[in-house]
mmCIF file of C-alpha atoms and ligand atoms in Angstrom:
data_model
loop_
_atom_site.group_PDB
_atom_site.id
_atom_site.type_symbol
_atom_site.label_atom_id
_atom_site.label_comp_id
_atom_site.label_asym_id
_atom_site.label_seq_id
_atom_site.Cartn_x
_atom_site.Cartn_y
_atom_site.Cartn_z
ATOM 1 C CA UNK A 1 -60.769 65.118 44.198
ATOM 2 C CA UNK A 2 -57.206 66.244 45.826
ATOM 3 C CA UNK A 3 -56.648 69.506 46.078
ATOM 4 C CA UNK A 4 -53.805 69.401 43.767
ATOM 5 C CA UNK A 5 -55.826 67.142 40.962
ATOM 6 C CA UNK A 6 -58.781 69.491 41.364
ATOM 7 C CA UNK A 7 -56.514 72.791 40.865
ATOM 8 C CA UNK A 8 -55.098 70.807 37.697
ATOM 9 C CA UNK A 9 -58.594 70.007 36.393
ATOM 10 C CA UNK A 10 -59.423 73.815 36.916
ATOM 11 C CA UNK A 11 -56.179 74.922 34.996
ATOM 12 C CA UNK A 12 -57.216 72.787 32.078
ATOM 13 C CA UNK A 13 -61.128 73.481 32.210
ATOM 14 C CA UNK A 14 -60.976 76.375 28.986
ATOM 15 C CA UNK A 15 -57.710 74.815 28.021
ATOM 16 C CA UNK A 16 -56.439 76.176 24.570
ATOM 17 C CA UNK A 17 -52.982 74.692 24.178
ATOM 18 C CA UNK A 18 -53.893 72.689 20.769
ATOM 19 C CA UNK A 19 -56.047 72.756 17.825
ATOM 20 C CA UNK A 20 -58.783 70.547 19.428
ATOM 21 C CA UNK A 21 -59.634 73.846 21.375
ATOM 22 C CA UNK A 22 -61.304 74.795 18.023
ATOM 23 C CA UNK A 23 -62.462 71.550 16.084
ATOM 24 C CA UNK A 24 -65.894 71.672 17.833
ATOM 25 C CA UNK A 25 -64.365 70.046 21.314
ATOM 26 C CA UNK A 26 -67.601 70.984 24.095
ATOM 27 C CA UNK A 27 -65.915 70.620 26.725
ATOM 28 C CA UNK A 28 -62.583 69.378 28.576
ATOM 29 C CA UNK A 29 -62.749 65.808 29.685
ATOM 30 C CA UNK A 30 -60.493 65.795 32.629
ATOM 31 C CA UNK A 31 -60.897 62.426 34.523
ATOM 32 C CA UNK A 32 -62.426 60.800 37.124
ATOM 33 C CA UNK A 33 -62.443 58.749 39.617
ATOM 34 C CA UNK A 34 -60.787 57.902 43.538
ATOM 35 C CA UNK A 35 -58.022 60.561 43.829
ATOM 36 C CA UNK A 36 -55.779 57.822 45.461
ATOM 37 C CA UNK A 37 -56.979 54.577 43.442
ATOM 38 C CA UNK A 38 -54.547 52.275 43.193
ATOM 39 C CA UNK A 39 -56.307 51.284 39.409
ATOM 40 C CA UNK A 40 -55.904 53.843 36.876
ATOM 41 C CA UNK A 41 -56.770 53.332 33.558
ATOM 42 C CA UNK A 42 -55.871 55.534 30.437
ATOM 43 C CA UNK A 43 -57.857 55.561 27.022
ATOM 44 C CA UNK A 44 -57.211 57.662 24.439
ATOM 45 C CA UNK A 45 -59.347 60.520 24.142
ATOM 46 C CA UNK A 46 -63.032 61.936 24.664
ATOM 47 C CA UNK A 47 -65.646 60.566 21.736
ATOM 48 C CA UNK A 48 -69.171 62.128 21.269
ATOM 49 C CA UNK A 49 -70.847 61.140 24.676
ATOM 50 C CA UNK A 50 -67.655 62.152 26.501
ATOM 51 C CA UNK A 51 -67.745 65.470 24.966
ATOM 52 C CA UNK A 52 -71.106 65.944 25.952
ATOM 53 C CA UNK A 53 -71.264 64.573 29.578
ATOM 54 C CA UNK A 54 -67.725 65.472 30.650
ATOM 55 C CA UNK A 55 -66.979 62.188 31.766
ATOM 56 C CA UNK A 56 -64.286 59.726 30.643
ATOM 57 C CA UNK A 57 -65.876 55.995 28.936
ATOM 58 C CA UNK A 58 -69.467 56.896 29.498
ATOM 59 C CA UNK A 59 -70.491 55.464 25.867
ATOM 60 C CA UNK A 60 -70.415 52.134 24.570
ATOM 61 C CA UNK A 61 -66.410 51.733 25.275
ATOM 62 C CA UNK A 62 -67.287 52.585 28.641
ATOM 63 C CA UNK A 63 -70.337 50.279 29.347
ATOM 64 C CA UNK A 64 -68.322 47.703 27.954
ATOM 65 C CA UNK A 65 -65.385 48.618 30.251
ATOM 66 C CA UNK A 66 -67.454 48.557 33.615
ATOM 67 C CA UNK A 67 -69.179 45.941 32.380
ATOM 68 C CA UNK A 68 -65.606 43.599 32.576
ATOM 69 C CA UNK A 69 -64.437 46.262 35.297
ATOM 70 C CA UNK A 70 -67.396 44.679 37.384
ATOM 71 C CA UNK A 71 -67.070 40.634 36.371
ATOM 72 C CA UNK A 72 -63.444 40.750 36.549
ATOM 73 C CA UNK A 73 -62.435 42.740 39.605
ATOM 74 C CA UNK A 74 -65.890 43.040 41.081
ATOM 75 C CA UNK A 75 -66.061 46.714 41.579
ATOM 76 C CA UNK A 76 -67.725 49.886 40.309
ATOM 77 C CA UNK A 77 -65.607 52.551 38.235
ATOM 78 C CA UNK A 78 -65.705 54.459 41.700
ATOM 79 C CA UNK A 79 -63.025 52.685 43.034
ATOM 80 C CA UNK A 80 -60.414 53.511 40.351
ATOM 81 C CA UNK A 81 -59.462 56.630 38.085
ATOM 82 C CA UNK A 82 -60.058 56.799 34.805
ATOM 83 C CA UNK A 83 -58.299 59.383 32.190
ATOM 84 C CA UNK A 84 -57.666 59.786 28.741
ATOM 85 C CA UNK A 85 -54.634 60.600 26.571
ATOM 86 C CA UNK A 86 -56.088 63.641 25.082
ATOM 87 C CA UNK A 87 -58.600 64.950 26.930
ATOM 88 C CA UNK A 88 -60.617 66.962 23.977
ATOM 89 C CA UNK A 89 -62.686 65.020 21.577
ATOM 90 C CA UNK A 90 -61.177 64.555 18.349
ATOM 91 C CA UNK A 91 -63.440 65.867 14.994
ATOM 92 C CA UNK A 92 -65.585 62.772 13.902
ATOM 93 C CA UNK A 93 -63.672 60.807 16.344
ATOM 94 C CA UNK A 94 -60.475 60.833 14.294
ATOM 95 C CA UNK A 95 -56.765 59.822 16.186
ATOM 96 C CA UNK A 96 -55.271 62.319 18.266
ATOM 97 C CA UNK A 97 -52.412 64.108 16.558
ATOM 98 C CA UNK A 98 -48.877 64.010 17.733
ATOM 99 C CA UNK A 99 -49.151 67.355 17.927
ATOM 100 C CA UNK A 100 -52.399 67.075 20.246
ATOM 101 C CA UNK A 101 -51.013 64.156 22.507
ATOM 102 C CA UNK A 102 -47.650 66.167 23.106
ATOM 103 C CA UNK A 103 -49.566 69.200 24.409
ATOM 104 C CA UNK A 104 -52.007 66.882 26.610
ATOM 105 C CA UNK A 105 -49.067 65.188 27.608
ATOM 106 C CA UNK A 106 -47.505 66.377 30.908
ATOM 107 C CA UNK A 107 -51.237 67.332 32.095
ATOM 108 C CA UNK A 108 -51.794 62.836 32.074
ATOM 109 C CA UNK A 109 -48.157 62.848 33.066
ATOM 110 C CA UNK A 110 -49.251 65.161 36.530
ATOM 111 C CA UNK A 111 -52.105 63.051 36.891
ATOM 112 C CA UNK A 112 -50.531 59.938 37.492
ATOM 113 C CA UNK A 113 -48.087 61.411 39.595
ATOM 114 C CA UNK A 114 -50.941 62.760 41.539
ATOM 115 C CA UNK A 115 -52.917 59.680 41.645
ATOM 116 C CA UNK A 116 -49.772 57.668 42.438
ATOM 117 C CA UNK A 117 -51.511 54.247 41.408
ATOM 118 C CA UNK A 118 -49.803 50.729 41.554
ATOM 119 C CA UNK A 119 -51.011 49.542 38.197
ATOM 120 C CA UNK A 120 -51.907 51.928 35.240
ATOM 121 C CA UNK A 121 -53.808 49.829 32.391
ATOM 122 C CA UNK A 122 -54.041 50.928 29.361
ATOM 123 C CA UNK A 123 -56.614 51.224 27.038
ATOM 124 C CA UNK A 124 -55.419 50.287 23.472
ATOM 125 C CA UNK A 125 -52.057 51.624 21.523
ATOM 126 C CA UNK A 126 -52.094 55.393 22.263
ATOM 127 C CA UNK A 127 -51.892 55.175 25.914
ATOM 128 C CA UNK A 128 -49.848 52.657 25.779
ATOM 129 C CA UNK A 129 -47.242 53.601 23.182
ATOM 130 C CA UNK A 130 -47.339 56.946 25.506
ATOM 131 C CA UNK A 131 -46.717 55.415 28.429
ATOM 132 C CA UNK A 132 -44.027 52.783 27.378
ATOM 133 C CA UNK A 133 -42.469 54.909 24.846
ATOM 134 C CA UNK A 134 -42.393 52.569 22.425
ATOM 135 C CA UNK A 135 -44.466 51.921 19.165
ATOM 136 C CA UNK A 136 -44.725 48.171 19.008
ATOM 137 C CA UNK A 137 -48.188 46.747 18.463
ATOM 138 C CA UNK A 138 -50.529 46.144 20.980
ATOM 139 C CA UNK A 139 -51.390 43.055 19.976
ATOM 140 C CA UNK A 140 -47.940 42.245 21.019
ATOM 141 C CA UNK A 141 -47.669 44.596 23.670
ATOM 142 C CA UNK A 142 -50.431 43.168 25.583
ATOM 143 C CA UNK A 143 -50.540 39.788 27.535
ATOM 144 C CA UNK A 144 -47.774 40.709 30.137
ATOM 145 C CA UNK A 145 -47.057 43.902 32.879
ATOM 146 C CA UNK A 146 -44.291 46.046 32.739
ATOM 147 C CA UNK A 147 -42.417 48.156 35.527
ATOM 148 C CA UNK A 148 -43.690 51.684 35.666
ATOM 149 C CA UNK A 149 -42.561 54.055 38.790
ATOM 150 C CA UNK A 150 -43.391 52.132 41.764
ATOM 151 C CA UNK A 151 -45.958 49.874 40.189
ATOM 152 C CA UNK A 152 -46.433 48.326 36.677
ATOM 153 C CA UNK A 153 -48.073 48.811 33.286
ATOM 154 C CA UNK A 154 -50.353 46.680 31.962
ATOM 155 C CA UNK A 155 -51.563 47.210 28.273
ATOM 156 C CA UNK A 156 -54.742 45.987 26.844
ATOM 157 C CA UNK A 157 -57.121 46.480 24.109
ATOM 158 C CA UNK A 158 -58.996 49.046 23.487
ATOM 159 C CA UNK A 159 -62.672 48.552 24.406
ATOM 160 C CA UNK A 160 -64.076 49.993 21.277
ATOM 161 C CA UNK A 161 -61.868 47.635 19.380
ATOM 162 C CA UNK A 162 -63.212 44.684 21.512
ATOM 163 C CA UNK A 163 -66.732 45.775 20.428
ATOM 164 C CA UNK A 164 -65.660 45.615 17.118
ATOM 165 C CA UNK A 165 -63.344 42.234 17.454
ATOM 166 C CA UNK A 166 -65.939 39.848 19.304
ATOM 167 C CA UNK A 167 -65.301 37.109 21.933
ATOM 168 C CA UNK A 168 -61.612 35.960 21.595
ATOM 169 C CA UNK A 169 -60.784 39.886 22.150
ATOM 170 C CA UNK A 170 -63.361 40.416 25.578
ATOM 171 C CA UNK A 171 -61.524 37.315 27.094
ATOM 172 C CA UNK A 172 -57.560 39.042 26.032
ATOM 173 C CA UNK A 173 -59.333 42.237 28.045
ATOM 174 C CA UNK A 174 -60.550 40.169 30.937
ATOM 175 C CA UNK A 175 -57.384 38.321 31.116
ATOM 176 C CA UNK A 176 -55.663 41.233 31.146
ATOM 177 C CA UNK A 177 -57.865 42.997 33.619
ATOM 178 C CA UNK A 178 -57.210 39.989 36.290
ATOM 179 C CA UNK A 179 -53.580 40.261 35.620
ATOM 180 C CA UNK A 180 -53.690 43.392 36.756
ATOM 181 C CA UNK A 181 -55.947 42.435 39.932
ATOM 182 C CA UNK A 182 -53.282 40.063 40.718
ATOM 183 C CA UNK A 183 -50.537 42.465 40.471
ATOM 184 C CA UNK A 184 -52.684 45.005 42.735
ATOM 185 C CA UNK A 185 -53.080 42.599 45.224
ATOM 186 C CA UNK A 186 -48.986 41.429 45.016
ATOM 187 C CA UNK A 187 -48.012 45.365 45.438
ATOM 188 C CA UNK A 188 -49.742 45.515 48.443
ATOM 189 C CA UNK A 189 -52.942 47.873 46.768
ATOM 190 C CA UNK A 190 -56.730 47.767 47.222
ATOM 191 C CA UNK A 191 -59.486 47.895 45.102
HETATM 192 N N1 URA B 1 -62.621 56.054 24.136
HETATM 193 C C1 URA B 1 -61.579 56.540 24.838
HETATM 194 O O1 URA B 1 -60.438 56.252 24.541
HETATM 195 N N2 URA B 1 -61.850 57.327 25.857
HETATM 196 C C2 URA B 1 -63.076 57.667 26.231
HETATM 197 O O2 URA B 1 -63.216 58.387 27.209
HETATM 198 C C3 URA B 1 -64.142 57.137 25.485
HETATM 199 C C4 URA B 1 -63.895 56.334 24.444
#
């Protein structure tokens, strides 16, 4: 990690800014990943594996995301970063709160400054209503990039919602995953 990510990480490690401090949260689920990926993606918050293991998509969600990570793009989540909205695991897996998401808010906000990356997906609506500031579906919002900073956006499903959805979902994520390959590779970017 950078210097500057890993003194972020640190600053958030006991973090107590919102409720989800005291809903039974084990542990802060930072990120992680290549400190200067050019991939980042963004889900939306820790679920019961997370919490446990500290690591971002490391249940189901996540198998199924470096699963399409790997057939897609051909690489292993080590090449990219990988973060969450919230970065506390919500009781029972419930949505974040707006109240949660605004107080986890400028810590994502630093880390994609930090990691600088030339395409950010997103992982289903919360990320990507965060990022885009906007609150239009997914379903609608997905399928296309959008300018962000230097690079672009590009929204996609959530994984557990693939899991849930079947095939004609897995093939909008893996179409959305090589649009985002293709805009890597048009920005100049590496994987
Ligand atoms: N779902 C998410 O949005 N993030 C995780 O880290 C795991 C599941």
């Amino acid at each position: 990690m950078s210097t500057a990510l890993e003194a972020l990480a640190a600053d958030l490690h006991d973090c107590t800014r919102c409720k989800l401090a005291s809903l039974g949260r084990t542990q802060v689920v930072f990120g992680t990943g290549r400190p200067d990926a050019d991939l980042m993606f963004v889900g939306e918050g820790p679920g019961e594996e997370e919490d446990r293991q500290g690591l971002p998509f490391v249940g189901r969600s996540g198998k199924l995301l470096d699963k399409l990570m790997f057939e897609e793009l051909g690489i292993t989540r080590d090449r990219v970063y990988i973060a969450n909205v919230v970065k506390c695991r919500p009781p029972a897996n419930r949505d974040p709160e707006p109240d949660e998401i605004a107080s986890c808010r400028p810590f994502l906000e630093q880390q994609v400054e930090l990691i600088a990356p030339k395409v950010i997906v997103t992982l289903g609506k919360f990320s990507t209503h965060l990022l885009l500031d906007t609150k239009e579906p997914i379903t609608r919002l997905r399928g296309q990039e959008y300018p962000f900073g230097a690079g672009v956006l590009v929204p996609t499903l959530h994984p557990a919602y693939v899991l849930r959805g079947g095939g004609e979902l897995a093939a909008q994520m893996r179409a959305d995953l090589v649009r985002a390959k293709v805009a890597i590779a048009r920005l100049g970017g590496a994987l």
